[in-house]
Amino acid sequence: MNDPVYHSFSLDSIAAALAEGMGIMPPECAAAANPALSSLVRHAGVSQADRVLMYNPDAIALWLYQKYTALYLPVLQHTQLALPLASVMPSVTPVCFGTMYTGAQPQVHGIRSYTKPVIRIDTLFDALIRAGKRPAIVSTAGDSLSMIFLERAMDYFIYDTVEEVNRKALALIEADEHDFIVVYNGDYDATMHRFAPEGAASIEALRHNIHTFDQLAQAARLHWASHNTLIGFAPDHGCHEIDGGLGAHGLDMPEDLNILHFYGVIPSR
């Protein structure tokens, strides 16, 4: 049997690349910037991005893109870079988002299980605040992104439902008062755990995540037209089917660790 194949770029390379794309210093413990993402802004002919929109859908595995590529056409139309990444172990939400937004491995940022403490090391949000930027997180209550980056001098918009989160995210883009907006949707993750990664309800949730990204990207094109904008479709980890047809994640296996991010630059007009 062939050994499993994992992507060679790590999720820990994203934080420094986002910082570099905005022309600010990276978080103190961040790994080296991902070269593909770093070059995207430069190759787009802009000096730096002054607006960033990060859409974080939960548990969207690489293999979902491979199997349901046609569903991703709206994502492909808004982006220029498809970036294969290896998530981190254990491949659960707070661990992975901790790495995405600190640039540090779990043993450094401190979350090494499915727990949601406030991260105490330097994060991308701290780096943004030091640089005079205004970040915001828009998330559902009780989920990792609503909890692990608290206690910073930034804006948190926490709601009970995904629909409220997405409405607020569109309103924030229209208001154009934030430099860096993170939007979290956990509906695919919740659905695939309850039913199956490829159950009808789960695929509908995936379709809804893609539609939401399309709406957010279109809003950024309209309301951030005077800015150089970087947008990202950036899941935290993948998933797999277990006995009984339900979905799970958290294991050291390609289905859980191999993910695909998409990034696009929208130059100012």
Tab-separated table of C-alpha atoms in Angstrom:
chain	number	residue	atom	x	y	z
A	1	MET	CA	0.000	0.000	0.000
A	2	ASN	CA	1.276	3.478	-0.853
A	3	ASP	CA	2.100	5.858	1.966
A	4	PRO	CA	-0.419	8.699	2.412
A	5	VAL	CA	0.439	11.936	0.622
A	6	TYR	CA	0.230	15.240	2.481
A	7	HIS	CA	0.576	18.730	1.066
A	8	SER	CA	4.016	20.239	1.570
A	9	PHE	CA	2.879	23.784	2.443
A	10	SER	CA	1.681	24.038	6.041
A	11	LEU	CA	-1.259	26.014	7.354
A	12	ASP	CA	1.232	27.866	9.564
A	13	SER	CA	2.518	29.746	6.495
A	14	ILE	CA	-0.688	31.768	6.036
A	15	ALA	CA	-0.450	34.357	8.839
A	16	ALA	CA	2.890	35.808	7.749
A	17	ALA	CA	1.802	35.855	4.108
A	18	LEU	CA	-1.350	37.802	4.964
A	19	ALA	CA	0.714	40.235	7.027
A	20	GLU	CA	3.204	40.626	4.193
A	21	GLY	CA	0.374	41.205	1.745
A	22	MET	CA	-0.819	44.100	3.916
A	23	GLY	CA	2.659	45.523	4.400
A	24	ILE	CA	2.838	44.888	8.154
A	25	MET	CA	5.072	42.840	10.421
A	26	PRO	CA	3.928	39.240	10.968
A	27	PRO	CA	2.981	37.777	14.352
A	28	GLU	CA	6.014	37.135	16.555
A	29	CYS	CA	5.924	33.315	16.373
A	30	ALA	CA	4.751	32.970	12.783
A	31	ALA	CA	6.436	30.573	10.382
A	32	ALA	CA	7.844	31.884	7.118
A	33	ALA	CA	5.304	33.374	4.734
A	34	ASN	CA	3.815	31.085	2.124
A	35	PRO	CA	5.642	32.015	-1.087
A	36	ALA	CA	2.681	31.435	-3.387
A	37	LEU	CA	0.354	33.664	-1.376
A	38	SER	CA	3.069	36.273	-0.874
A	39	SER	CA	3.679	36.505	-4.603
A	40	LEU	CA	-0.023	36.789	-5.452
A	41	VAL	CA	-0.312	40.404	-4.318
A	42	ARG	CA	2.909	41.410	-6.047
A	43	HIS	CA	1.955	39.709	-9.296
A	44	ALA	CA	-1.405	41.472	-9.237
A	45	GLY	CA	0.470	44.735	-9.711
A	46	VAL	CA	-0.408	46.305	-6.356
A	47	SER	CA	2.054	47.254	-3.665
A	48	GLN	CA	-0.082	45.889	-0.848
A	49	ALA	CA	-3.653	45.068	0.094
A	50	ASP	CA	-5.405	47.588	2.302
A	51	ARG	CA	-8.512	45.440	2.704
A	52	VAL	CA	-8.633	41.697	3.440
A	53	LEU	CA	-11.706	39.486	3.577
A	54	MET	CA	-11.126	35.990	4.987
A	55	TYR	CA	-14.064	33.621	4.624
A	56	ASN	CA	-13.556	30.603	6.899
A	57	PRO	CA	-15.911	27.683	6.182
A	58	ASP	CA	-15.405	24.759	8.547
A	59	ALA	CA	-14.274	21.244	7.531
A	60	ILE	CA	-14.144	21.746	3.744
A	61	ALA	CA	-11.690	19.048	2.640
A	62	LEU	CA	-9.576	18.997	-0.498
A	63	TRP	CA	-11.357	15.860	-1.649
A	64	LEU	CA	-14.665	17.745	-1.747
A	65	TYR	CA	-13.184	20.085	-4.348
A	66	GLN	CA	-11.788	17.134	-6.282
A	67	LYS	CA	-15.151	15.360	-6.339
A	68	TYR	CA	-17.504	18.337	-6.656
A	69	THR	CA	-15.399	20.756	-8.676
A	70	ALA	CA	-18.353	22.211	-10.574
A	71	LEU	CA	-19.806	23.533	-7.329
A	72	TYR	CA	-16.694	25.666	-6.855
A	73	LEU	CA	-17.026	27.704	-10.052
A	74	PRO	CA	-18.066	30.885	-8.170
A	75	VAL	CA	-14.955	30.557	-5.967
A	76	LEU	CA	-12.722	30.060	-8.997
A	77	GLN	CA	-14.217	33.094	-10.733
A	78	HIS	CA	-13.251	35.394	-7.855
A	79	THR	CA	-9.745	34.044	-7.203
A	80	GLN	CA	-6.431	33.519	-8.962
A	81	LEU	CA	-4.659	31.139	-6.580
A	82	ALA	CA	-5.658	27.649	-5.442
A	83	LEU	CA	-3.265	26.855	-2.605
A	84	PRO	CA	-2.910	23.260	-1.320
A	85	LEU	CA	-2.109	23.185	2.397
A	86	ALA	CA	-1.606	20.635	5.145
A	87	SER	CA	-3.548	21.456	8.285
A	88	VAL	CA	-2.228	20.557	11.731
A	89	MET	CA	-2.803	17.854	14.308
A	90	PRO	CA	-5.087	17.274	15.927
A	91	SER	CA	-7.194	18.371	12.964
A	92	VAL	CA	-9.969	20.020	14.958
A	93	THR	CA	-11.270	23.554	14.632
A	94	PRO	CA	-9.669	25.533	17.502
A	95	VAL	CA	-6.267	23.947	16.922
A	96	CYS	CA	-6.343	24.700	13.211
A	97	PHE	CA	-7.644	28.260	13.408
A	98	GLY	CA	-5.131	28.879	16.173
A	99	THR	CA	-2.395	27.997	13.698
A	100	MET	CA	-3.968	29.869	10.780
A	101	TYR	CA	-4.033	33.195	12.627
A	102	THR	CA	-0.840	32.930	14.691
A	103	GLY	CA	1.384	31.201	12.128
A	104	ALA	CA	2.519	28.912	14.936
A	105	GLN	CA	2.221	25.184	15.453
A	106	PRO	CA	-0.158	23.944	18.191
A	107	GLN	CA	2.613	23.282	20.698
A	108	VAL	CA	3.507	26.984	20.415
A	109	HIS	CA	0.078	28.663	20.391
A	110	GLY	CA	-1.086	26.315	23.137
A	111	ILE	CA	-4.306	24.730	21.860
A	112	ARG	CA	-3.631	21.017	21.372
A	113	SER	CA	-7.112	19.520	21.738
A	114	TYR	CA	-10.728	20.460	21.182
A	115	THR	CA	-10.695	23.253	23.750
A	116	LYS	CA	-11.289	26.974	23.253
A	117	PRO	CA	-9.084	29.034	25.563
A	118	VAL	CA	-8.030	32.532	24.607
A	119	ILE	CA	-4.694	32.320	22.789
A	120	ARG	CA	-2.052	34.303	24.657
A	121	ILE	CA	0.767	34.413	22.104
A	122	ASP	CA	0.982	37.061	19.413
A	123	THR	CA	-1.622	36.704	16.656
A	124	LEU	CA	-2.262	38.271	13.282
A	125	PHE	CA	-4.965	40.345	14.954
A	126	ASP	CA	-2.405	41.752	17.400
A	127	ALA	CA	-0.077	42.531	14.499
A	128	LEU	CA	-2.888	44.340	12.692
A	129	ILE	CA	-3.759	46.389	15.768
A	130	ARG	CA	-0.101	47.379	16.284
A	131	ALA	CA	-0.004	48.571	12.676
A	132	GLY	CA	-3.030	50.785	13.206
A	133	LYS	CA	-5.396	48.489	11.332
A	134	ARG	CA	-8.942	47.686	12.366
A	135	PRO	CA	-9.763	43.938	12.322
A	136	ALA	CA	-13.100	42.269	12.992
A	137	ILE	CA	-14.320	38.710	13.548
A	138	VAL	CA	-17.883	37.742	12.611
A	139	SER	CA	-18.855	34.315	13.978
A	140	THR	CA	-21.548	32.207	15.547
A	141	ALA	CA	-21.595	32.061	19.347
A	142	GLY	CA	-19.695	29.253	21.028
A	143	ASP	CA	-17.606	28.423	17.981
A	144	SER	CA	-13.827	28.610	18.021
A	145	LEU	CA	-13.425	31.888	16.158
A	146	SER	CA	-15.825	33.571	18.565
A	147	MET	CA	-13.667	32.552	21.544
A	148	ILE	CA	-9.966	31.880	20.988
A	149	PHE	CA	-9.019	35.403	19.828
A	150	LEU	CA	-10.967	37.385	22.411
A	151	GLU	CA	-9.538	40.097	24.677
A	152	ARG	CA	-8.022	42.160	21.875
A	153	ALA	CA	-8.797	45.799	21.093
A	154	MET	CA	-10.825	44.851	18.036
A	155	ASP	CA	-14.434	44.292	17.015
A	156	TYR	CA	-16.311	41.030	17.575
A	157	PHE	CA	-19.731	40.421	16.068
A	158	ILE	CA	-21.141	37.201	17.532
A	159	TYR	CA	-24.556	35.846	16.543
A	160	ASP	CA	-26.726	32.812	17.094
A	161	THR	CA	-27.113	31.789	13.448
A	162	VAL	CA	-25.067	31.581	10.270
A	163	GLU	CA	-27.655	33.742	8.513
A	164	GLU	CA	-27.116	36.568	11.022
A	165	VAL	CA	-23.353	36.244	10.653
A	166	ASN	CA	-23.535	36.553	6.890
A	167	ARG	CA	-25.912	39.511	6.946
A	168	LYS	CA	-23.591	41.333	9.342
A	169	ALA	CA	-20.548	40.530	7.216
A	170	LEU	CA	-22.229	42.054	4.157
A	171	ALA	CA	-23.137	45.123	6.208
A	172	LEU	CA	-19.548	45.513	7.437
A	173	ILE	CA	-18.210	45.316	3.895
A	174	GLU	CA	-20.700	47.957	2.789
A	175	ALA	CA	-19.773	50.223	5.717
A	176	ASP	CA	-16.066	49.974	4.752
A	177	GLU	CA	-14.769	50.715	8.246
A	178	HIS	CA	-12.580	47.621	8.803
A	179	ASP	CA	-9.284	46.694	7.191
A	180	PHE	CA	-9.435	42.950	7.897
A	181	ILE	CA	-12.654	40.957	8.259
A	182	VAL	CA	-12.892	37.278	9.232
A	183	VAL	CA	-16.213	35.534	8.562
A	184	TYR	CA	-16.827	32.063	10.008
A	185	ASN	CA	-19.491	29.614	8.827
A	186	GLY	CA	-19.750	26.250	10.567
A	187	ASP	CA	-22.850	24.873	8.848
A	188	TYR	CA	-21.091	22.290	6.655
A	189	ASP	CA	-19.162	20.946	9.651
A	190	ALA	CA	-22.310	20.652	11.776
A	191	THR	CA	-24.252	18.980	8.975
A	192	MET	CA	-21.602	16.444	7.996
A	193	HIS	CA	-21.192	15.376	11.642
A	194	ARG	CA	-24.938	14.807	11.917
A	195	PHE	CA	-25.511	13.128	8.591
A	196	ALA	CA	-22.491	12.367	6.357
A	197	PRO	CA	-19.824	14.321	4.458
A	198	GLU	CA	-21.657	13.623	1.198
A	199	GLY	CA	-25.218	13.499	2.483
A	200	ALA	CA	-27.732	15.646	0.642
A	201	ALA	CA	-27.942	18.158	3.504
A	202	SER	CA	-24.148	18.358	3.728
A	203	ILE	CA	-23.667	19.014	0.022
A	204	GLU	CA	-26.356	21.668	0.260
A	205	ALA	CA	-24.411	23.264	3.122
A	206	LEU	CA	-21.260	23.192	0.992
A	207	ARG	CA	-23.205	24.819	-1.826
A	208	HIS	CA	-24.424	27.462	0.623
A	209	ASN	CA	-20.854	28.181	1.809
A	210	ILE	CA	-19.757	28.722	-1.775
A	211	HIS	CA	-22.760	30.953	-2.455
A	212	THR	CA	-21.945	32.992	0.649
A	213	PHE	CA	-18.359	33.499	-0.495
A	214	ASP	CA	-19.673	34.603	-3.881
A	215	GLN	CA	-21.938	37.169	-2.214
A	216	LEU	CA	-19.157	38.466	0.034
A	217	ALA	CA	-16.699	38.727	-2.841
A	218	GLN	CA	-19.213	40.589	-4.982
A	219	ALA	CA	-19.865	42.977	-2.104
A	220	ALA	CA	-16.122	43.583	-1.717
A	221	ARG	CA	-15.817	44.347	-5.425
A	222	LEU	CA	-18.640	46.872	-5.155
A	223	HIS	CA	-18.027	48.567	-1.816
A	224	TRP	CA	-14.243	48.301	-1.614
A	225	ALA	CA	-13.629	49.465	-5.180
A	226	SER	CA	-11.294	52.233	-3.994
A	227	HIS	CA	-9.081	49.705	-2.162
A	228	ASN	CA	-6.670	46.984	-3.154
A	229	THR	CA	-8.436	43.938	-1.731
A	230	LEU	CA	-7.318	40.394	-0.928
A	231	ILE	CA	-10.050	37.787	-0.508
A	232	GLY	CA	-9.671	34.244	0.788
A	233	PHE	CA	-11.811	31.098	0.916
A	234	ALA	CA	-9.915	29.411	3.733
A	235	PRO	CA	-11.113	26.245	5.516
A	236	ASP	CA	-9.424	24.971	8.673
A	237	HIS	CA	-9.305	21.174	8.114
A	238	GLY	CA	-11.000	18.390	6.176
A	239	CYS	CA	-13.237	15.482	7.111
A	240	HIS	CA	-13.923	11.801	6.486
A	241	GLU	CA	-16.760	9.315	6.780
A	242	ILE	CA	-16.872	6.902	9.705
A	243	ASP	CA	-18.860	3.766	10.449
A	244	GLY	CA	-22.549	4.446	10.270
A	245	GLY	CA	-22.089	7.021	7.533
A	246	LEU	CA	-21.511	9.980	9.839
A	247	GLY	CA	-18.712	12.502	9.342
A	248	ALA	CA	-15.705	13.142	11.558
A	249	HIS	CA	-12.233	14.696	11.610
A	250	GLY	CA	-9.269	14.983	13.926
A	251	LEU	CA	-7.107	12.153	12.626
A	252	ASP	CA	-3.693	12.119	10.962
A	253	MET	CA	-4.970	11.213	7.506
A	254	PRO	CA	-5.060	13.017	4.131
A	255	GLU	CA	-8.845	13.377	4.194
A	256	ASP	CA	-8.604	15.424	7.388
A	257	LEU	CA	-5.320	17.264	6.818
A	258	ASN	CA	-5.268	18.095	3.095
A	259	ILE	CA	-7.186	21.297	2.424
A	260	LEU	CA	-7.353	23.821	-0.381
A	261	HIS	CA	-7.428	27.584	0.078
A	262	PHE	CA	-8.386	30.011	-2.658
A	263	TYR	CA	-7.126	33.599	-2.785
A	264	GLY	CA	-7.821	36.485	-5.108
A	265	VAL	CA	-6.654	40.073	-5.480
A	266	ILE	CA	-9.079	42.777	-6.562
A	267	PRO	CA	-7.100	45.915	-7.541
A	268	SER	CA	-8.619	49.290	-6.813
A	269	ARG	CA	-10.512	51.051	-9.571
